[in-house]
Amino acid sequence: MSRIAYVNGQYVSHRDATVHVEDRGYQFADGVYEVFAVMGGKLIGEQGHLERLAHSLSELRIEWPMSRPALMVAVKEIVRRNHVRDGLVYLQVTRGVSPRDHPFPQHSDSALVITARKSGPLDKDTLRNGVDIITIPDIRWQRCDIKSVALLANVLGKQEAREANAFEAWQVDEDGYITEGTSTNAWIVTASGELVTRNVSTSILNGVTRLAVLEAAVEVGVDIIERPFTTLEALAAREAFITSSTSHVKAVTRINGQSIGNGYVGDLTNRGLDAYVEYVETNGGPQTTDKWN
Ligand code: PDD
């Protein structure tokens, strides 16, 4: 069955989905995006993704391409037309098409593309197969709270991870603290048993999955400390995991080739995954969706 994409007001075959060469997203990476998970036919974290999109758009002074309710109709229509029960929805909004010139154009309509992709249903066993992480310097800009399509540093980092046979790269700031993965948030259980993830600031993207895990943890009575942690703390950690709409809650068992804890998925990671899945199945996503930097 052929895939369908939404491009600027039209549902078109994915094969024929194209944008203009003078779209500022293409020319300048002048745009933002969101990635929604679909689980069991339901969009996860709808409100969170919309609020974060609102944050990204307003920080860059890009107009909404349409009203929020209309946008969600298009998102759901793409899920429906592509028969996605489990998978992902990608949404990009750019400042639109205009002759190439750096300043904002006087007149341009924001451009909107929505695509969807199927995956298998969330598989806890696979998520519990721990993955390897490497650490790399964080060479990104200073507004990582904006979900910009300018992802070159993230792309280079992920490629470095692949070439090191690792799943993800954790980026490290100038002070030796881990910010986040190239497309995921980073978590550890320290040697003394604290569950830690970096606090929200302009140095990280506040994950919708991260927010759901924070809320799920409260529900099951697990304390989480939101603070920066160093590479050394991560290497000495008992457990580690990553979160994102694509990876959900995924165990990490090696960092820079060194085993974390006993080298197996830890208890809090296991509980975190269960609590997260139960929480999003019940609540559809995080309820607190207003803190983006
Ligand atoms: N990435 N940090 C970064 C840098 C990210 O790109 C992402 C998401 C996250 C996690 O956010 P969320 O839990 O809302 O997915 C954290 C998406 C999935 C991507 O670029 O494919």
PDB file of C-alpha atoms and ligand atoms in Angstrom, residues 33-37 49 52 88 90 140 144 147 151 154 168 171 180-186 204-211 243-248 276 292, ligand 1:
ATOM      1  CA  TYR A  33       9.806  19.762  13.857  1.00  0.00           C
ATOM      2  CA  GLU A  34       8.072  17.285  16.121  1.00  0.00           C
ATOM      3  CA  VAL A  35       8.054  13.494  16.276  1.00  0.00           C
ATOM      4  CA  PHE A  36       4.995  11.813  17.766  1.00  0.00           C
ATOM      5  CA  ALA A  37       4.873   8.161  18.773  1.00  0.00           C
ATOM      6  CA  HIS A  49       4.191  17.934  21.381  1.00  0.00           C
ATOM      7  CA  ARG A  52       6.662  22.256  22.538  1.00  0.00           C
ATOM      8  CA  LEU A  88       5.862   7.577  14.238  1.00  0.00           C
ATOM      9  CA  TYR A  90       7.010  13.465  11.681  1.00  0.00           C
ATOM     10  CA  ARG A 140      25.535  22.320  19.241  1.00  0.00           C
ATOM     11  CA  CYS A 144      18.804  23.208  22.263  1.00  0.00           C
ATOM     12  CA  LYS A 147      13.330  21.575  18.276  1.00  0.00           C
ATOM     13  CA  LEU A 151      20.431  18.844  13.224  1.00  0.00           C
ATOM     14  CA  ASN A 154      23.218  15.597  16.052  1.00  0.00           C
ATOM     15  CA  GLU A 168      23.630   6.690  20.769  1.00  0.00           C
ATOM     16  CA  GLN A 171      26.940  14.945  24.336  1.00  0.00           C
ATOM     17  CA  GLU A 180      21.619  14.638  26.317  1.00  0.00           C
ATOM     18  CA  GLY A 181      21.818  12.151  23.464  1.00  0.00           C
ATOM     19  CA  THR A 182      21.703  13.230  19.832  1.00  0.00           C
ATOM     20  CA  SER A 183      18.007  12.318  19.674  1.00  0.00           C
ATOM     21  CA  THR A 184      17.224  11.169  23.214  1.00  0.00           C
ATOM     22  CA  ASN A 185      17.361  12.346  26.827  1.00  0.00           C
ATOM     23  CA  ALA A 186      19.904  10.791  29.189  1.00  0.00           C
ATOM     24  CA  ILE A 204      18.621  20.272  26.291  1.00  0.00           C
ATOM     25  CA  LEU A 205      15.393  19.486  24.533  1.00  0.00           C
ATOM     26  CA  ASN A 206      12.784  18.686  27.143  1.00  0.00           C
ATOM     27  CA  GLY A 207      11.499  15.340  25.934  1.00  0.00           C
ATOM     28  CA  VAL A 208       7.818  14.571  25.963  1.00  0.00           C
ATOM     29  CA  THR A 209       8.880  11.036  26.937  1.00  0.00           C
ATOM     30  CA  ARG A 210      11.104  12.519  29.660  1.00  0.00           C
ATOM     31  CA  LEU A 211       8.100  14.378  31.075  1.00  0.00           C
ATOM     32  CA  THR A 243      14.171   8.208  26.527  1.00  0.00           C
ATOM     33  CA  SER A 244      12.510   9.512  23.379  1.00  0.00           C
ATOM     34  CA  SER A 245       9.402   9.092  21.285  1.00  0.00           C
ATOM     35  CA  THR A 246      11.313   6.638  19.097  1.00  0.00           C
ATOM     36  CA  SER A 247      13.193   4.735  21.830  1.00  0.00           C
ATOM     37  CA  HIS A 248      10.595   5.013  24.649  1.00  0.00           C
ATOM     38  CA  TYR A 276       6.060   4.650  31.543  1.00  0.00           C
ATOM     39  CA  TRP A 292      10.298  23.978  27.703  1.00  0.00           C
TER      40      TRP A 292
HETATM   41  N1  PDD B   1      14.201  13.302  18.979  1.00  0.00           N
HETATM   42  N2  PDD B   1      16.677  15.282  22.864  1.00  0.00           N
HETATM   43  C1  PDD B   1      16.858  15.448  21.538  1.00  0.00           C
HETATM   44  C2  PDD B   1      18.055  16.198  21.056  1.00  0.00           C
HETATM   45  C3  PDD B   1      15.911  14.925  20.638  1.00  0.00           C
HETATM   46  O1  PDD B   1      16.072  15.112  19.314  1.00  0.00           O
HETATM   47  C4  PDD B   1      14.798  14.209  21.150  1.00  0.00           C
HETATM   48  C5  PDD B   1      13.756  13.650  20.234  1.00  0.00           C
HETATM   49  C6  PDD B   1      14.675  14.049  22.530  1.00  0.00           C
HETATM   50  C7  PDD B   1      13.513  13.328  23.155  1.00  0.00           C
HETATM   51  O2  PDD B   1      12.299  14.020  22.962  1.00  0.00           O
HETATM   52  P1  PDD B   1      10.902  13.234  22.936  1.00  0.00           P
HETATM   53  O3  PDD B   1      10.849  12.396  24.159  1.00  0.00           O
HETATM   54  O4  PDD B   1       9.894  14.304  22.928  1.00  0.00           O
HETATM   55  O5  PDD B   1      10.903  12.389  21.682  1.00  0.00           O
HETATM   56  C8  PDD B   1      15.624  14.616  23.362  1.00  0.00           C
HETATM   57  C9  PDD B   1      13.282  12.832  17.952  1.00  0.00           C
HETATM   58  C10 PDD B   1      12.587  11.576  18.344  1.00  0.00           C
HETATM   59  C11 PDD B   1      14.002  12.754  16.618  1.00  0.00           C
HETATM   60  O6  PDD B   1      14.727  13.688  16.330  1.00  0.00           O
HETATM   61  O7  PDD B   1      13.834  11.784  15.887  1.00  0.00           O
END
